[in-house]
mmCIF file of C-alpha atoms and ligand atoms in Angstrom:
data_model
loop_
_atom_site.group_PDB
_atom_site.id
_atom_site.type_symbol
_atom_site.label_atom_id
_atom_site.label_comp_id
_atom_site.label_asym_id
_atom_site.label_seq_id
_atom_site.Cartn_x
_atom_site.Cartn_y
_atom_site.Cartn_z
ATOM 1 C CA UNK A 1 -34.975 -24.692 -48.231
ATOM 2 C CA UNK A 2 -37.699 -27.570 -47.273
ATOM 3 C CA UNK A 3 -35.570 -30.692 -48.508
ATOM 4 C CA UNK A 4 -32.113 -31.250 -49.769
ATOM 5 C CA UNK A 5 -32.425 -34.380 -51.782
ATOM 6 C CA UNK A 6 -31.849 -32.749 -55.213
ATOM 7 C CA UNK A 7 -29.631 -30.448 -56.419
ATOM 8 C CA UNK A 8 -32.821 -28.874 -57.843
ATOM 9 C CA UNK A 9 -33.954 -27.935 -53.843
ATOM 10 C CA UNK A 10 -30.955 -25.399 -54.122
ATOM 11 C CA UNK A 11 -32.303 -22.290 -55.790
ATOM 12 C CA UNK A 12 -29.393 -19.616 -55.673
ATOM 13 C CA UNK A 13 -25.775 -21.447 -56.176
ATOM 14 C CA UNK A 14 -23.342 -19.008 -55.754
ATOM 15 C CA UNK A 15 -24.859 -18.150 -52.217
ATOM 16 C CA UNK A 16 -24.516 -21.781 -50.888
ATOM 17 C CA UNK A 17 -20.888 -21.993 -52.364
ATOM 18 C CA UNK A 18 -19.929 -18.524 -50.805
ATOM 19 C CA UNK A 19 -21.725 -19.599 -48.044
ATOM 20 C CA UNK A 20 -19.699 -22.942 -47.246
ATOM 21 C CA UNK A 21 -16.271 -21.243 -47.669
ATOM 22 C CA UNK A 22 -17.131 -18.900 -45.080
ATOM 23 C CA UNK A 23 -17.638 -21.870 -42.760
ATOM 24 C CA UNK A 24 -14.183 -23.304 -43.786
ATOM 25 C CA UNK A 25 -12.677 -20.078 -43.103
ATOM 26 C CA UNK A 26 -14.150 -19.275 -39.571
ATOM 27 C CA UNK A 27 -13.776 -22.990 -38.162
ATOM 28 C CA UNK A 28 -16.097 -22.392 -35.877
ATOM 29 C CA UNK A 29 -19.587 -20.824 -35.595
ATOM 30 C CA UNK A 30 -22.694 -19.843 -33.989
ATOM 31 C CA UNK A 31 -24.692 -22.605 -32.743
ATOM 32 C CA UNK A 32 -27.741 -22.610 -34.878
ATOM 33 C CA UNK A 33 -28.477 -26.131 -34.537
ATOM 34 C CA UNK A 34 -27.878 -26.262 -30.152
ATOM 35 C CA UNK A 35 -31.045 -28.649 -28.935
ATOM 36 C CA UNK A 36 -31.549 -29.854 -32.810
ATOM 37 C CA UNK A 37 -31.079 -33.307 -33.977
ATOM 38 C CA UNK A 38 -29.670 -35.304 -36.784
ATOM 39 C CA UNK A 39 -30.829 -38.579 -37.670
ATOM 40 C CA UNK A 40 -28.551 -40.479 -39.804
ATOM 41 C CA UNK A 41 -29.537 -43.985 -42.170
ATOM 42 C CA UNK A 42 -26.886 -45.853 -44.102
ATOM 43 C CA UNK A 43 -28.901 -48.691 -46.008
ATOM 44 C CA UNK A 44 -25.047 -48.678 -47.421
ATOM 45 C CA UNK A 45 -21.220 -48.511 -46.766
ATOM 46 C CA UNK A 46 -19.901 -44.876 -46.075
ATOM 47 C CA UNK A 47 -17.074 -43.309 -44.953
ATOM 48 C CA UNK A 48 -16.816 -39.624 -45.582
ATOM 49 C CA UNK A 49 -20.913 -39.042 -45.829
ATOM 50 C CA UNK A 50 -21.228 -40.630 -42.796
ATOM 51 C CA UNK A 51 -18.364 -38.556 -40.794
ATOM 52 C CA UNK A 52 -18.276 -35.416 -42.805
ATOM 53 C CA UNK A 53 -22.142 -35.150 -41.936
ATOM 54 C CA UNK A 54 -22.029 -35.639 -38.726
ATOM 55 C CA UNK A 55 -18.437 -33.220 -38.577
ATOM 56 C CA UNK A 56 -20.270 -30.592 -39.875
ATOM 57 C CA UNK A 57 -23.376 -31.217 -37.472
ATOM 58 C CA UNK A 58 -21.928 -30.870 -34.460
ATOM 59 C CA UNK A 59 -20.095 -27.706 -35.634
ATOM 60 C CA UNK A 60 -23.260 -26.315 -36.193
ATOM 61 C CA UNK A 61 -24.170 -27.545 -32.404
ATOM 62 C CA UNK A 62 -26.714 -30.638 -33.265
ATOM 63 C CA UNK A 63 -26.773 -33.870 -31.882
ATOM 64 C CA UNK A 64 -26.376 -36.994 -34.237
ATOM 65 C CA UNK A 65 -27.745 -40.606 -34.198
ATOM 66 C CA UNK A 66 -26.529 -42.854 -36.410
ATOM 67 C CA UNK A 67 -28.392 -46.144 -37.703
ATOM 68 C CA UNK A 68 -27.206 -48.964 -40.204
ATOM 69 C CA UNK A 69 -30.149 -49.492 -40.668
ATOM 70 C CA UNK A 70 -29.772 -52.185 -43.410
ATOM 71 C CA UNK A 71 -28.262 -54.553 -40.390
ATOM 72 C CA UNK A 72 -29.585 -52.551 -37.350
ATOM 73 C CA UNK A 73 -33.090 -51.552 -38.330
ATOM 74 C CA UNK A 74 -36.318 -53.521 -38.860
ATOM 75 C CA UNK A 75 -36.877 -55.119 -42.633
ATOM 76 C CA UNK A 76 -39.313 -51.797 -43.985
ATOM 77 C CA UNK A 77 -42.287 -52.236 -46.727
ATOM 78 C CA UNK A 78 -42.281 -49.353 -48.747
ATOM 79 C CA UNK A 79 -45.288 -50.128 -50.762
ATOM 80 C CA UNK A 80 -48.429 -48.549 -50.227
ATOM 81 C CA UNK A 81 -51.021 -51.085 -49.495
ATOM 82 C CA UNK A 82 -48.937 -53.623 -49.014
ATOM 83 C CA UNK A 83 -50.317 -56.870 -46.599
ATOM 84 C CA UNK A 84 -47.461 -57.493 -44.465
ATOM 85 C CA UNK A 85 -47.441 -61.135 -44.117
ATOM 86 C CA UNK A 86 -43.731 -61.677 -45.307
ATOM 87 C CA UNK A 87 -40.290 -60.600 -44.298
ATOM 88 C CA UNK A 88 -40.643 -56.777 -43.808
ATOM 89 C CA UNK A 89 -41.586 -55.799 -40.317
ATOM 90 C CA UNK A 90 -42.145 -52.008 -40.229
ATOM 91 C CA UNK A 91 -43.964 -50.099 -42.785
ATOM 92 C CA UNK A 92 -41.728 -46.425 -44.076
ATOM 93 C CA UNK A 93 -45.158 -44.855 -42.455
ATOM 94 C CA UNK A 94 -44.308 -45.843 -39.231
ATOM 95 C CA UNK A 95 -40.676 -45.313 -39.354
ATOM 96 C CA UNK A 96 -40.548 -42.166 -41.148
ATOM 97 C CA UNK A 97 -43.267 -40.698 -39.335
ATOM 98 C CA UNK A 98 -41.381 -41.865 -35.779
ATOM 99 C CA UNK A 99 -37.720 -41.263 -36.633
ATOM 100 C CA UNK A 100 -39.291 -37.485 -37.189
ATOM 101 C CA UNK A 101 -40.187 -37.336 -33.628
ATOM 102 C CA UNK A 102 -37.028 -37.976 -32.679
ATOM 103 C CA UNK A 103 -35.119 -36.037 -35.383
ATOM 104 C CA UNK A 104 -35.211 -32.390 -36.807
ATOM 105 C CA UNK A 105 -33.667 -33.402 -39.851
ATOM 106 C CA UNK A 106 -33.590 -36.883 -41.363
ATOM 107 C CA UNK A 107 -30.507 -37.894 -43.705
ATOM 108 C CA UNK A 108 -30.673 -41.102 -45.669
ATOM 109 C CA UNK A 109 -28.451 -42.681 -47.887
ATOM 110 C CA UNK A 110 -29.929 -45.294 -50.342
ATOM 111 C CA UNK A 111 -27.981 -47.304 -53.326
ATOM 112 C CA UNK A 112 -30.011 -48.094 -56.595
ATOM 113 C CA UNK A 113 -30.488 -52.052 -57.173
ATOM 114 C CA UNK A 114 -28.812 -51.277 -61.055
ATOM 115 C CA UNK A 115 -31.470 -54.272 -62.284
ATOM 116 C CA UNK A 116 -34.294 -52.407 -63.110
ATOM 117 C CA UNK A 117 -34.092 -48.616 -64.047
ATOM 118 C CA UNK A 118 -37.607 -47.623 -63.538
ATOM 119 C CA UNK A 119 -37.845 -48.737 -60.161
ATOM 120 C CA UNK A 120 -34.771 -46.846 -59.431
ATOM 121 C CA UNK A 121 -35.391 -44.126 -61.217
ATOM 122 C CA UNK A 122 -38.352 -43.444 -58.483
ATOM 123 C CA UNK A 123 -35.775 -43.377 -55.767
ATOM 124 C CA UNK A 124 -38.118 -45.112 -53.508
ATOM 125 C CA UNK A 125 -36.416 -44.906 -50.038
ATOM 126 C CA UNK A 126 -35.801 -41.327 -50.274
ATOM 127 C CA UNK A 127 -38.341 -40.011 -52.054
ATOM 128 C CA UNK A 128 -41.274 -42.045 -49.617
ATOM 129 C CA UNK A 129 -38.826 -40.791 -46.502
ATOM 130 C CA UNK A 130 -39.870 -37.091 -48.014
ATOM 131 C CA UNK A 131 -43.236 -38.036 -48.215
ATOM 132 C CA UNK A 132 -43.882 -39.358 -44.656
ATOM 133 C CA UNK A 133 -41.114 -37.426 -42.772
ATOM 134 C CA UNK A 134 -42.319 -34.376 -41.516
ATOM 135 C CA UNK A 135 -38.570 -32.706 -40.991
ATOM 136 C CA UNK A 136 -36.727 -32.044 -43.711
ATOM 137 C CA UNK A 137 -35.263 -34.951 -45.293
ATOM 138 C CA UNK A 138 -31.402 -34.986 -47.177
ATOM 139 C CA UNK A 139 -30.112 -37.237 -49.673
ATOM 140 C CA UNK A 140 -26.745 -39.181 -48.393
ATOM 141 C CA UNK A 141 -26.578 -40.323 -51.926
ATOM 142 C CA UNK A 142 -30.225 -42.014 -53.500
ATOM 143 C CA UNK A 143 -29.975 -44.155 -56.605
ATOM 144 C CA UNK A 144 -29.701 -41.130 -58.962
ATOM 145 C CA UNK A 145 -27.926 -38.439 -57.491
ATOM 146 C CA UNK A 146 -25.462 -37.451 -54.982
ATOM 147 C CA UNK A 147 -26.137 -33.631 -54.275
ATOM 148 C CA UNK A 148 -23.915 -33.329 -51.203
ATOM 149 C CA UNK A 149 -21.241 -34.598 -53.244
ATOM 150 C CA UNK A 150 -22.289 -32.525 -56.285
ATOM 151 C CA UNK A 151 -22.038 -29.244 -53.805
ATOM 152 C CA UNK A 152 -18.428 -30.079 -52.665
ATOM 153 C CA UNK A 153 -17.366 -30.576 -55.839
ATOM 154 C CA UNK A 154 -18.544 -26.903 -56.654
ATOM 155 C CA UNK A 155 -17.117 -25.818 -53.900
ATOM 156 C CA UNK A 156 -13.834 -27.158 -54.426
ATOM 157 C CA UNK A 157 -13.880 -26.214 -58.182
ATOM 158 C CA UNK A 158 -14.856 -22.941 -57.185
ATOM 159 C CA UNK A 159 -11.970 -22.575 -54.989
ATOM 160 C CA UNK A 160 -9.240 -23.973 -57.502
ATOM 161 C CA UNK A 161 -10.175 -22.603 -60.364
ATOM 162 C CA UNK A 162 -7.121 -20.444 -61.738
ATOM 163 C CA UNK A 163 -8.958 -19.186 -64.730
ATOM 164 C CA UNK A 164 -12.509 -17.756 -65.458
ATOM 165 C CA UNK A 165 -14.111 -20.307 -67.174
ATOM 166 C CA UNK A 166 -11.699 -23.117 -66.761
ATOM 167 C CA UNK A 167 -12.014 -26.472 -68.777
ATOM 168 C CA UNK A 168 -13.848 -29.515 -66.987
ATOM 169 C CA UNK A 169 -14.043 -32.970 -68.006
ATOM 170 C CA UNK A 170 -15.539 -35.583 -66.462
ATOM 171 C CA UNK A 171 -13.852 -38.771 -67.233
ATOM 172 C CA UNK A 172 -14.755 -42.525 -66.801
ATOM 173 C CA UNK A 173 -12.428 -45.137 -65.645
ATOM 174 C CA UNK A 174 -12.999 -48.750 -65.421
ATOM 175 C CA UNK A 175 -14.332 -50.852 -62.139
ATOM 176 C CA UNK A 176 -14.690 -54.239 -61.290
ATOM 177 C CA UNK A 177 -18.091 -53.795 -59.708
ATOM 178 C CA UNK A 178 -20.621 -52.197 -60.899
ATOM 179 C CA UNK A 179 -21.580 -48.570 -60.110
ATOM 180 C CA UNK A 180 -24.432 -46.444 -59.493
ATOM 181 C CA UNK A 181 -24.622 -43.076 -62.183
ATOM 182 C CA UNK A 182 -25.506 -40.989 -59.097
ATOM 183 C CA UNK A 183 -22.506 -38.911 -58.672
ATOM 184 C CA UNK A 184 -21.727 -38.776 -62.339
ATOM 185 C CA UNK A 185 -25.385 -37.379 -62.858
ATOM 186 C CA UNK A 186 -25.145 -34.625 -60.065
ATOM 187 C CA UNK A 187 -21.647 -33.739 -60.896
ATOM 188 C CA UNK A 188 -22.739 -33.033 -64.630
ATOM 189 C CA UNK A 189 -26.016 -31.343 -62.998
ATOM 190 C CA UNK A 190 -23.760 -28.800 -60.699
ATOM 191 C CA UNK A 191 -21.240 -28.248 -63.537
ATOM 192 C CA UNK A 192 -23.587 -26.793 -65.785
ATOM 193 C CA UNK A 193 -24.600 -24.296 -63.265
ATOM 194 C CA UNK A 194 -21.385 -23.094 -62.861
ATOM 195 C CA UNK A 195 -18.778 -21.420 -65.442
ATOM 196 C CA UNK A 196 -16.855 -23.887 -66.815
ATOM 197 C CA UNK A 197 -16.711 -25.534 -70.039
ATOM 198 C CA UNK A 198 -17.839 -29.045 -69.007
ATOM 199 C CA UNK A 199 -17.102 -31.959 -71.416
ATOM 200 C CA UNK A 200 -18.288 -35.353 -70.403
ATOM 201 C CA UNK A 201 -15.728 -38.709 -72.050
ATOM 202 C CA UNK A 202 -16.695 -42.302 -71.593
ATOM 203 C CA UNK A 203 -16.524 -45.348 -74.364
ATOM 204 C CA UNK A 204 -19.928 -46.513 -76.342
ATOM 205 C CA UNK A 205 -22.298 -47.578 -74.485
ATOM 206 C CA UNK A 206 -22.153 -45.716 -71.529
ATOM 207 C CA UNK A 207 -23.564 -42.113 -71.751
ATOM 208 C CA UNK A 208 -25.530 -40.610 -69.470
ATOM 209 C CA UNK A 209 -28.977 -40.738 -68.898
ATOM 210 C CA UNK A 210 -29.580 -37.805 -71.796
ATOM 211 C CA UNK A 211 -32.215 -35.559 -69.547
ATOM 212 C CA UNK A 212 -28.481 -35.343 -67.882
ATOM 213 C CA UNK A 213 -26.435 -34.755 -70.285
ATOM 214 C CA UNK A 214 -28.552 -32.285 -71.853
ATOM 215 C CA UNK A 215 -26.093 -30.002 -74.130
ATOM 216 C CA UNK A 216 -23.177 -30.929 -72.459
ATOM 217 C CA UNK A 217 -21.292 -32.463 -75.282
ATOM 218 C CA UNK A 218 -19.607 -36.093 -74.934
ATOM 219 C CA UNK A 219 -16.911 -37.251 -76.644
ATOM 220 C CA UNK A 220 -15.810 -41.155 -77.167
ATOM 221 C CA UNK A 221 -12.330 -40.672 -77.580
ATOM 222 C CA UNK A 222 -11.032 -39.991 -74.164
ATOM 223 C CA UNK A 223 -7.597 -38.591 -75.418
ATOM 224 C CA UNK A 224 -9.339 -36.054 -77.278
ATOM 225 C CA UNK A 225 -10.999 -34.934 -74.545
ATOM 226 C CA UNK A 226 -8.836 -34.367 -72.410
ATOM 227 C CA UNK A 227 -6.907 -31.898 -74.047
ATOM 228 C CA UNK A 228 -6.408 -28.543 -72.141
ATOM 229 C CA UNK A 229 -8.435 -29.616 -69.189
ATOM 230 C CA UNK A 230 -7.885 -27.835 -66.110
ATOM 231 C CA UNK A 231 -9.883 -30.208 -63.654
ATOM 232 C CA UNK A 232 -10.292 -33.934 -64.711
ATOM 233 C CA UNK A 233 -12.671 -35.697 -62.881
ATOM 234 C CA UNK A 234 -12.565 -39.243 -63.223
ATOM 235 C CA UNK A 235 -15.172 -41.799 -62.100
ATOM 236 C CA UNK A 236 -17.049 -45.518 -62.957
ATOM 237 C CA UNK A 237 -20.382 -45.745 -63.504
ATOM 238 C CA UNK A 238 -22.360 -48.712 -65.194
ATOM 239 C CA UNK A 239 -24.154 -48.281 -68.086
ATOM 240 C CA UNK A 240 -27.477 -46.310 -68.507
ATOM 241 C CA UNK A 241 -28.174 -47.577 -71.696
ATOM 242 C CA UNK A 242 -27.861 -51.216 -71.110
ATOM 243 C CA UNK A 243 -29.025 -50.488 -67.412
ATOM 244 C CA UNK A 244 -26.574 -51.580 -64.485
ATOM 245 C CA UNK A 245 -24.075 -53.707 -66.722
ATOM 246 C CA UNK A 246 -20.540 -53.572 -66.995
ATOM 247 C CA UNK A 247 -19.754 -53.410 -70.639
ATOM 248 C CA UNK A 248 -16.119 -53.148 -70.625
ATOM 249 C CA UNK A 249 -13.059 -53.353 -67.848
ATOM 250 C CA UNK A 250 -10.904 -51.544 -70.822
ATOM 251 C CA UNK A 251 -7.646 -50.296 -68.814
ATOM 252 C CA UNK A 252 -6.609 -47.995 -71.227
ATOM 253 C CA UNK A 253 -9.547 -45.660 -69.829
ATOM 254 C CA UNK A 254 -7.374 -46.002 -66.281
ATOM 255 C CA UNK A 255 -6.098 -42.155 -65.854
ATOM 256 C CA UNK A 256 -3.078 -42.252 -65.435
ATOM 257 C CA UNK A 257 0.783 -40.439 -66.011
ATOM 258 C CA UNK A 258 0.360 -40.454 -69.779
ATOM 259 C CA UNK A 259 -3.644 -38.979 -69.602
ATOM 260 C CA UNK A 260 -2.882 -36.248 -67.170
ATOM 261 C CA UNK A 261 0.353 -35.207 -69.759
ATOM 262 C CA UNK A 262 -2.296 -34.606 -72.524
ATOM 263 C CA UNK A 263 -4.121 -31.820 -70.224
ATOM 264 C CA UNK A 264 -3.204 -28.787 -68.839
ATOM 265 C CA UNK A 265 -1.818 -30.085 -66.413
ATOM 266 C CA UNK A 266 -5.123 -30.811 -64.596
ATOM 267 C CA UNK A 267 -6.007 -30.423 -61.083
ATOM 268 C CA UNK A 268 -7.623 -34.445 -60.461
ATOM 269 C CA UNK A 269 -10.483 -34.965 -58.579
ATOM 270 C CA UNK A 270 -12.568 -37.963 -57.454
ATOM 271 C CA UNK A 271 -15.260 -38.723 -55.123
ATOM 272 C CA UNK A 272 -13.642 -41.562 -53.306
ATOM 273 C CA UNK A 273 -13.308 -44.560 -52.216
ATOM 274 C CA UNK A 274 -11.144 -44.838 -55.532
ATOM 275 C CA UNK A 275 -9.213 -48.407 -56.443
ATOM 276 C CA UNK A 276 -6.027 -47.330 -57.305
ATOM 277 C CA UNK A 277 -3.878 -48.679 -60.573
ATOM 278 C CA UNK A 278 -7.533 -49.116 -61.954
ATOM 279 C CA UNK A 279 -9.441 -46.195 -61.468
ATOM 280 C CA UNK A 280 -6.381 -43.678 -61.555
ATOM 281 C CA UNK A 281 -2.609 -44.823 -61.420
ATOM 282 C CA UNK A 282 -0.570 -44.520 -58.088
ATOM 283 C CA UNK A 283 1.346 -41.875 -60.198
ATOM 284 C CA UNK A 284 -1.624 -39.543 -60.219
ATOM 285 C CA UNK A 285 -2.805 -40.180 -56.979
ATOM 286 C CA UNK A 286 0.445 -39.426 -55.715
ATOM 287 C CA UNK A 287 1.331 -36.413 -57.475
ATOM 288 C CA UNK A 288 0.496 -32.430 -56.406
ATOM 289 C CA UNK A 289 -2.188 -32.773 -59.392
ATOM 290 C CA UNK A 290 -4.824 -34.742 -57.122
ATOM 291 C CA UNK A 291 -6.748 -32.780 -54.919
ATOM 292 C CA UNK A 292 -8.922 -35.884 -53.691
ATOM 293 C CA UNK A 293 -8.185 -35.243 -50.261
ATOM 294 C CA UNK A 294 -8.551 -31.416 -50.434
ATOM 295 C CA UNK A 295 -12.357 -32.080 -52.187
ATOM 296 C CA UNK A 296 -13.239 -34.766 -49.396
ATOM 297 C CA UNK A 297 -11.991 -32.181 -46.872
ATOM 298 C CA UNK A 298 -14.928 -29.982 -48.420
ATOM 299 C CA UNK A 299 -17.604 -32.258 -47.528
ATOM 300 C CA UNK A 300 -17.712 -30.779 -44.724
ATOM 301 C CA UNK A 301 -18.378 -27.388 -45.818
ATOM 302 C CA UNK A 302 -20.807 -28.191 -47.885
ATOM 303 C CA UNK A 303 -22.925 -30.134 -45.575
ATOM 304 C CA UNK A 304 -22.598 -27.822 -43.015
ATOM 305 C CA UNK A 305 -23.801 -25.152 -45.328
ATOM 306 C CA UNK A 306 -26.957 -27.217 -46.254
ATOM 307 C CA UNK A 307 -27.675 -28.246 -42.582
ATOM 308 C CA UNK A 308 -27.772 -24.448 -41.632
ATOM 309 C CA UNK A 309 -30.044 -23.797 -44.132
ATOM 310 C CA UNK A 310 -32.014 -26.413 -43.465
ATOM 311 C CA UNK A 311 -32.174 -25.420 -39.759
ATOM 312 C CA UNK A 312 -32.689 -21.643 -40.630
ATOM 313 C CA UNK A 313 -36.662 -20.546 -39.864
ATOM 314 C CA UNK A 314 -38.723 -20.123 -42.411
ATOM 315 C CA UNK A 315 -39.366 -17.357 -44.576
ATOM 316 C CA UNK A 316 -42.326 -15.181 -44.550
ATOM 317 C CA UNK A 317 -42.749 -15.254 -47.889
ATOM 318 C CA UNK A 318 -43.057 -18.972 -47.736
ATOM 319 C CA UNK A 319 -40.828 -21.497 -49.814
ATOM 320 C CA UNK A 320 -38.586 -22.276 -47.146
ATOM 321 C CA UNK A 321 -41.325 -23.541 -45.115
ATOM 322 C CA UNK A 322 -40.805 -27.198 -44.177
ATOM 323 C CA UNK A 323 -44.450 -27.536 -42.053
ATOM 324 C CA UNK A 324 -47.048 -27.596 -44.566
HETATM 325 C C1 AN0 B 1 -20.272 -45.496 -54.727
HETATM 326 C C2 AN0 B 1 -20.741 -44.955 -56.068
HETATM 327 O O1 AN0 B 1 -20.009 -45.045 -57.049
HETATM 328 O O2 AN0 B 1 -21.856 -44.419 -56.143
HETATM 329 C C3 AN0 B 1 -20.163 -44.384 -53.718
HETATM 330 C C4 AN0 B 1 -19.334 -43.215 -54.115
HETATM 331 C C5 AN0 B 1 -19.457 -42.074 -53.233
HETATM 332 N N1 AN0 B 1 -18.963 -46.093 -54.897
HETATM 333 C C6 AN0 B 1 -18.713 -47.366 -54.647
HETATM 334 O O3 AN0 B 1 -19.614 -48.104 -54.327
HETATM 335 C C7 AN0 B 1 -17.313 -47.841 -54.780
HETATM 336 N N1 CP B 2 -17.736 -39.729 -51.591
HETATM 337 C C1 CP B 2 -18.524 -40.412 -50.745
HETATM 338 O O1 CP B 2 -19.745 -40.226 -50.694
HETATM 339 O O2 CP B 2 -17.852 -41.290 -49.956
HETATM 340 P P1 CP B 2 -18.495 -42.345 -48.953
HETATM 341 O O3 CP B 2 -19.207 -43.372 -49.799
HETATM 342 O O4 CP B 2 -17.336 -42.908 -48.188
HETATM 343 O O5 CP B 2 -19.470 -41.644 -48.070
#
């Protein structure tokens, strides 16, 4: 594997999934990644990218550095070209092409700006860290997908799962601020991977970008939805459609007591950070249904898995080859 930005980079599933849950079980493990570093960027907040990562790093043996680099780093031009007579200091050339002296793989986590859709849509800081990196690069959540989160949430699906092909909707809730689609889009992207039967529910106005969605069929009416579920996962995201706006704060979208009684009695799952008693009741949170902390617990395994990947020497065959 040459990148992990996209859940695309990850050819054979199963194998990472089995792969991670061997980690969990063996708490401890060789030391492919002794003498290898990890160079970490928030350009925003994190709490369990930002420590699962660099958990899962030094169980692998690495080294980590750390950089805020939205208040730590210099101001960095992105564009190619550009004349850099205003307020950005370093060019991504520079710093990309540095950090990678430094670092033997580069993990960056950059928010969309949710004004305009194009320009997000090219996922500029990541994608122009893959171009002038010359480690691999992985995606700490861009402005369209989350694919670390994406692989925990297989994992811990995988894991829970009581039946074959159990039931899985992904809900929305409501939020007062307005969210990025990235971890709805690469939850949606994983799901229909695996074998579940994956039902997306959120009001008018804000499905999924539809190269997303693809099949997967959505339904408006949330209650109807929800029926026989086995894992409900709920999350905000702002609209696609009318790009980055909040179109409604409608709280009877909030999961709660009365929504988890219409399932089968659904194992709960969200990303976190969630805002309780608007995202999902205190009820929920609080009951043996949620398994938030379990699934954060698996961000671990999951990035450990794709860090030992992403450390493992490439194969002869090529594809795995990060030095062309
Ligand atoms: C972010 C989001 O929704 O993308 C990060 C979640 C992992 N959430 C918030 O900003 C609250
Ligand atoms: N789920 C997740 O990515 O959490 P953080 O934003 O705290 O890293």
């Amino acid at each position: 594997m040459k990148n992990y930005t996209s859940l695309s980079d990850m050819e054979n599933l199963q194998e990472i999934i089995s792969e991670a849950l061997a980690l969990k079980k063996q708490n401890s493990s060789a030391n492919p990644g002794k003498g290898k570093t990890l160079g970490m960027l928030f350009f925003n907040p994190s709490l369990r990218t930002r420590l699962s990562t660099e958990k899962a790093a030094k169980l692998l043996g690495m080294d980590v550095m750390v950089m805020n680099a939205d208040k730590d780093g210099w101001a960095l031009e992105f564009e190619d070209g550009a004349v850099m007579d205003s307020n950005k200091a370093e060019h991504i050339k520079e710093a990309a092409a540095v950090l990678s002296q430094y670092c033997d793989i580069i993990a960056v986590r950059a928010f969309p700006g949710l004004v305009d859709r194009e320009k997000d849509e090219q996922d500029l800081v990541i994608n122009s860290f893959k171009k002038y990196a010359s480690v691999p690069v992985v995606n700490l959540e861009g402005a369209t997908s989350h694919p670390l989160q994406a692989l925990t949430d297989a994992i811990t699906v995988t894991e829970l799962s009581n039946r074959k092909r159990p039931k899985v909707v992904l809900t929305w809730a409501p939020h007062p601020r307005a969210l990025p689609q990235a971890v709805p889009n690469s939850f949606v992207e994983v799901m229909q991977r695996m074998d579940v039967e994956l039902v997306i529910t959120n009001p008018e106005g804000y499905d999924l970008d539809p190269r997303i969605i693809k099949i997967t069929p959505v339904i408006h009416d949330q209650n109807e939805a929800l029926k026989n579920a086995d894992f409900v996962y709920v999350k905000n995201w702002s609209s696609y459609e009318h790009y980055g706006q909040i179109l409604n704060e409608d709280r009877s979208w909030t999961f709660d007591k009365e929504k988890l009684d219409l399932t089968n009695n659904a194992q709960v799952m969200h990303c976190l950070p969630v805002r309780r008693n608007v995202v999902i009741s205190d009820e929920v949170l609080d009951s043996p249904n949620s398994v938030v902390i379990h699934q954060a617990n698996n961000r671990t395994f999951a990035a450990q898995a794709v860090l030992k990947k992403l450390l493992s020497p490439p194969t002869p065959e090529g594809g795995d080859s990060y030095n062309e």
